PDB file of C-alpha atoms in Angstrom:
ATOM      1  CA  MET C  28     -29.735 100.280 142.132  1.00 72.00           C
ATOM      2  CA  LEU C  29     -32.667 102.438 142.115  1.00 74.00           C
ATOM      3  CA  GLN C  30     -35.799 100.476 140.885  1.00 90.00           C
ATOM      4  CA  VAL C  31     -37.072 102.256 137.510  1.00 89.00           C
ATOM      5  CA  LYS C  32     -39.687 104.786 138.715  1.00 90.00           C
ATOM      6  CA  GLU C  33     -36.918 106.107 141.242  1.00 91.00           C
ATOM      7  CA  GLN C  34     -34.771 106.349 138.205  1.00 92.00           C
ATOM      8  CA  LEU C  35     -37.607 108.116 136.221  1.00 92.00           C
ATOM      9  CA  MET C  36     -38.450 110.619 139.712  1.00 93.00           C
ATOM     10  CA  GLN C  37     -34.412 110.770 139.804  1.00 94.00           C
ATOM     11  CA  MET C  38     -34.321 112.291 136.117  1.00 92.00           C
ATOM     12  CA  LYS C  39     -37.575 114.244 136.274  1.00 94.00           C
ATOM     13  CA  GLU C  40     -35.933 116.046 139.430  1.00 95.00           C
ATOM     14  CA  PHE C  41     -32.513 117.233 138.170  1.00 93.00           C
ATOM     15  CA  LEU C  42     -33.988 117.732 134.905  1.00 92.00           C
ATOM     16  CA  GLY C  43     -36.091 120.005 136.694  1.00 93.00           C
ATOM     17  CA  LEU C  44     -33.069 121.530 137.673  1.00 93.00           C
ATOM     18  CA  PHE C  45     -31.029 121.576 134.549  1.00 89.00           C
ATOM     19  CA  VAL C  46     -33.794 123.674 132.457  1.00 91.00           C
ATOM     20  CA  GLU C  47     -33.061 126.687 134.597  1.00 93.00           C
ATOM     21  CA  ILE C  48     -29.302 127.408 134.523  1.00 94.00           C
ATOM     22  CA  PRO C  49     -28.990 130.770 132.901  1.00 93.00           C
ATOM     23  CA  ASN C  50     -26.225 130.076 130.634  1.00 94.00           C
ATOM     24  CA  GLU C  51     -23.578 127.658 129.374  1.00 93.00           C
ATOM     25  CA  LYS C  52     -20.833 128.530 132.284  1.00 96.00           C
ATOM     26  CA  ILE C  53     -22.852 126.828 134.945  1.00 95.00           C
ATOM     27  CA  VAL C  54     -23.506 124.828 132.436  1.00 93.00           C
ATOM     28  CA  ALA C  55     -19.995 123.859 131.953  1.00 94.00           C
ATOM     29  CA  GLN C  56     -19.531 123.327 135.271  1.00 96.00           C
ATOM     30  CA  ILE C  57     -21.969 120.430 136.241  1.00 94.00           C
ATOM     31  CA  MET C  58     -21.399 119.003 132.854  1.00 93.00           C
ATOM     32  CA  GLU C  59     -17.625 118.693 134.767  1.00 95.00           C
ATOM     33  CA  ASP C  60     -18.319 117.815 137.819  1.00 96.00           C
ATOM     34  CA  PHE C  61     -20.881 114.952 137.201  1.00 93.00           C
ATOM     35  CA  PHE C  62     -19.120 113.417 134.616  1.00 95.00           C
ATOM     36  CA  THR C  63     -15.322 112.395 134.474  1.00 97.00           C
ATOM     37  CA  PRO C  64     -13.117 113.587 130.834  1.00 96.00           C
ATOM     38  CA  ALA C  65     -14.276 110.140 129.591  1.00 95.00           C
ATOM     39  CA  GLU C  66     -18.096 110.393 129.981  1.00 95.00           C
ATOM     40  CA  ILE C  67     -17.575 114.038 129.215  1.00 95.00           C
ATOM     41  CA  GLU C  68     -15.891 112.625 125.339  1.00 93.00           C
ATOM     42  CA  THR C  69     -18.720 109.741 125.031  1.00 91.00           C
ATOM     43  CA  PHE C  70     -21.343 112.897 125.461  1.00 91.00           C
ATOM     44  CA  VAL C  71     -19.594 114.826 122.827  1.00 93.00           C
ATOM     45  CA  ASN C  72     -19.567 111.757 120.925  1.00 94.00           C
ATOM     46  CA  ARG C  73     -22.408 110.265 120.599  1.00 91.00           C
ATOM     47  CA  TRP C  74     -23.561 114.334 119.208  1.00 94.00           C
ATOM     48  CA  GLN C  75     -21.612 114.431 116.715  1.00 96.00           C
ATOM     49  CA  ILE C  76     -23.110 110.997 115.274  1.00 95.00           C
ATOM     50  CA  VAL C  77     -26.303 112.288 115.666  1.00 94.00           C
ATOM     51  CA  LYS C  78     -25.365 115.415 113.249  1.00 95.00           C
ATOM     52  CA  MET C  79     -23.210 112.834 111.129  1.00 96.00           C
ATOM     53  CA  LEU C  80     -26.317 110.549 110.623  1.00 95.00           C
ATOM     54  CA  ASP C  81     -28.737 112.886 110.336  1.00 93.00           C
ATOM     55  CA  LYS C  82     -26.583 113.926 106.985  1.00 94.00           C
ATOM     56  CA  GLY C  83     -26.922 110.463 105.308  1.00 94.00           C
ATOM     57  CA  ILE C  84     -23.271 109.482 106.239  1.00 96.00           C
ATOM     58  CA  PRO C  85     -22.971 106.303 106.930  1.00 96.00           C
ATOM     59  CA  GLN C  86     -22.133 104.022 110.679  1.00 95.00           C
ATOM     60  CA  LYS C  87     -18.989 102.768 109.107  1.00 96.00           C
ATOM     61  CA  GLU C  88     -17.880 106.050 107.610  1.00 97.00           C
ATOM     62  CA  ILE C  89     -19.064 107.394 111.061  1.00 97.00           C
ATOM     63  CA  SER C  90     -17.196 105.214 112.820  1.00 96.00           C
ATOM     64  CA  GLU C  91     -13.996 105.507 111.493  1.00 96.00           C
ATOM     65  CA  LYS C  92     -13.927 109.418 111.623  1.00 96.00           C
ATOM     66  CA  LEU C  93     -14.605 109.039 114.983  1.00 95.00           C
ATOM     67  CA  GLY C  94     -13.616 105.706 116.284  1.00 94.00           C
ATOM     68  CA  VAL C  95     -16.197 104.282 118.018  1.00 94.00           C
ATOM     69  CA  GLY C  96     -17.488 100.854 117.496  1.00 94.00           C
ATOM     70  CA  ILE C  97     -20.340 100.051 115.578  1.00 94.00           C
ATOM     71  CA  ALA C  98     -22.991  99.957 118.726  1.00 92.00           C
ATOM     72  CA  THR C  99     -22.149 103.584 119.835  1.00 91.00           C
ATOM     73  CA  ILE C 100     -23.564 104.053 116.397  1.00 95.00           C
ATOM     74  CA  THR C 101     -26.204 101.619 116.222  1.00 94.00           C
ATOM     75  CA  HIS C 102     -27.605 102.813 119.233  1.00 88.00           C
ATOM     76  CA  GLY C 103     -28.546 106.364 117.972  1.00 87.00           C
ATOM     77  CA  SER C 104     -29.637 105.058 114.366  1.00 91.00           C
ATOM     78  CA  LEU C 105     -32.075 102.698 115.936  1.00 92.00           C
ATOM     79  CA  ALA C 106     -32.651 105.888 118.656  1.00 87.00           C
ATOM     80  CA  PHE C 107     -33.770 107.587 114.912  1.00 83.00           C
ATOM     81  CA  LYS C 108     -36.193 104.687 113.575  1.00 86.00           C
ATOM     82  CA  ARG C 109     -37.792 104.690 116.832  1.00 89.00           C
ATOM     83  CA  GLY C 110     -39.064 108.184 115.560  1.00 84.00           C
ATOM     84  CA  GLY C 111     -36.299 109.555 117.308  1.00 85.00           C
ATOM     85  CA  GLU C 112     -38.441 113.032 118.289  1.00 90.00           C
ATOM     86  CA  GLY C 113     -35.966 114.141 120.834  1.00 88.00           C
ATOM     87  CA  PHE C 114     -32.797 114.163 118.165  1.00 89.00           C
ATOM     88  CA  ARG C 115     -34.056 115.977 116.606  1.00 89.00           C
ATOM     89  CA  TRP C 116     -35.593 118.675 118.698  1.00 91.00           C
ATOM     90  CA  LEU C 117     -31.748 119.004 119.158  1.00 91.00           C
ATOM     91  CA  LEU C 118     -30.500 119.503 114.955  1.00 92.00           C
ATOM     92  CA  LYS C 119     -33.886 122.255 114.369  1.00 92.00           C
ATOM     93  CA  LYS C 120     -32.357 123.823 117.644  1.00 89.00           C
ATOM     94  CA  ASN C 121     -29.258 123.064 116.276  1.00 84.00           C
ATOM     95  CA  VAL C 122     -29.271 124.895 112.718  1.00 75.00           C
TER      96      VAL C 122
END
């Protein structure tokens, strides 16, 4: 496993390439190449969780609607409590 510093360097390299992707079709192809269907489902669920938390929907209700565990929702909730700058930026762009 990579050390934290190396992980950050690799992530920065990948994200630098990711922001240059010219269209949604290529983004979808890359997502399908990198992630299993289950991982994509998790990614999509997490985005739904963020949107629902932002609307003030209780964690228990989110859990019931999406069929995910409270621990998964709590991860997103804690990120919001720490500031959630990334989430908030995405939510503003999604309006």
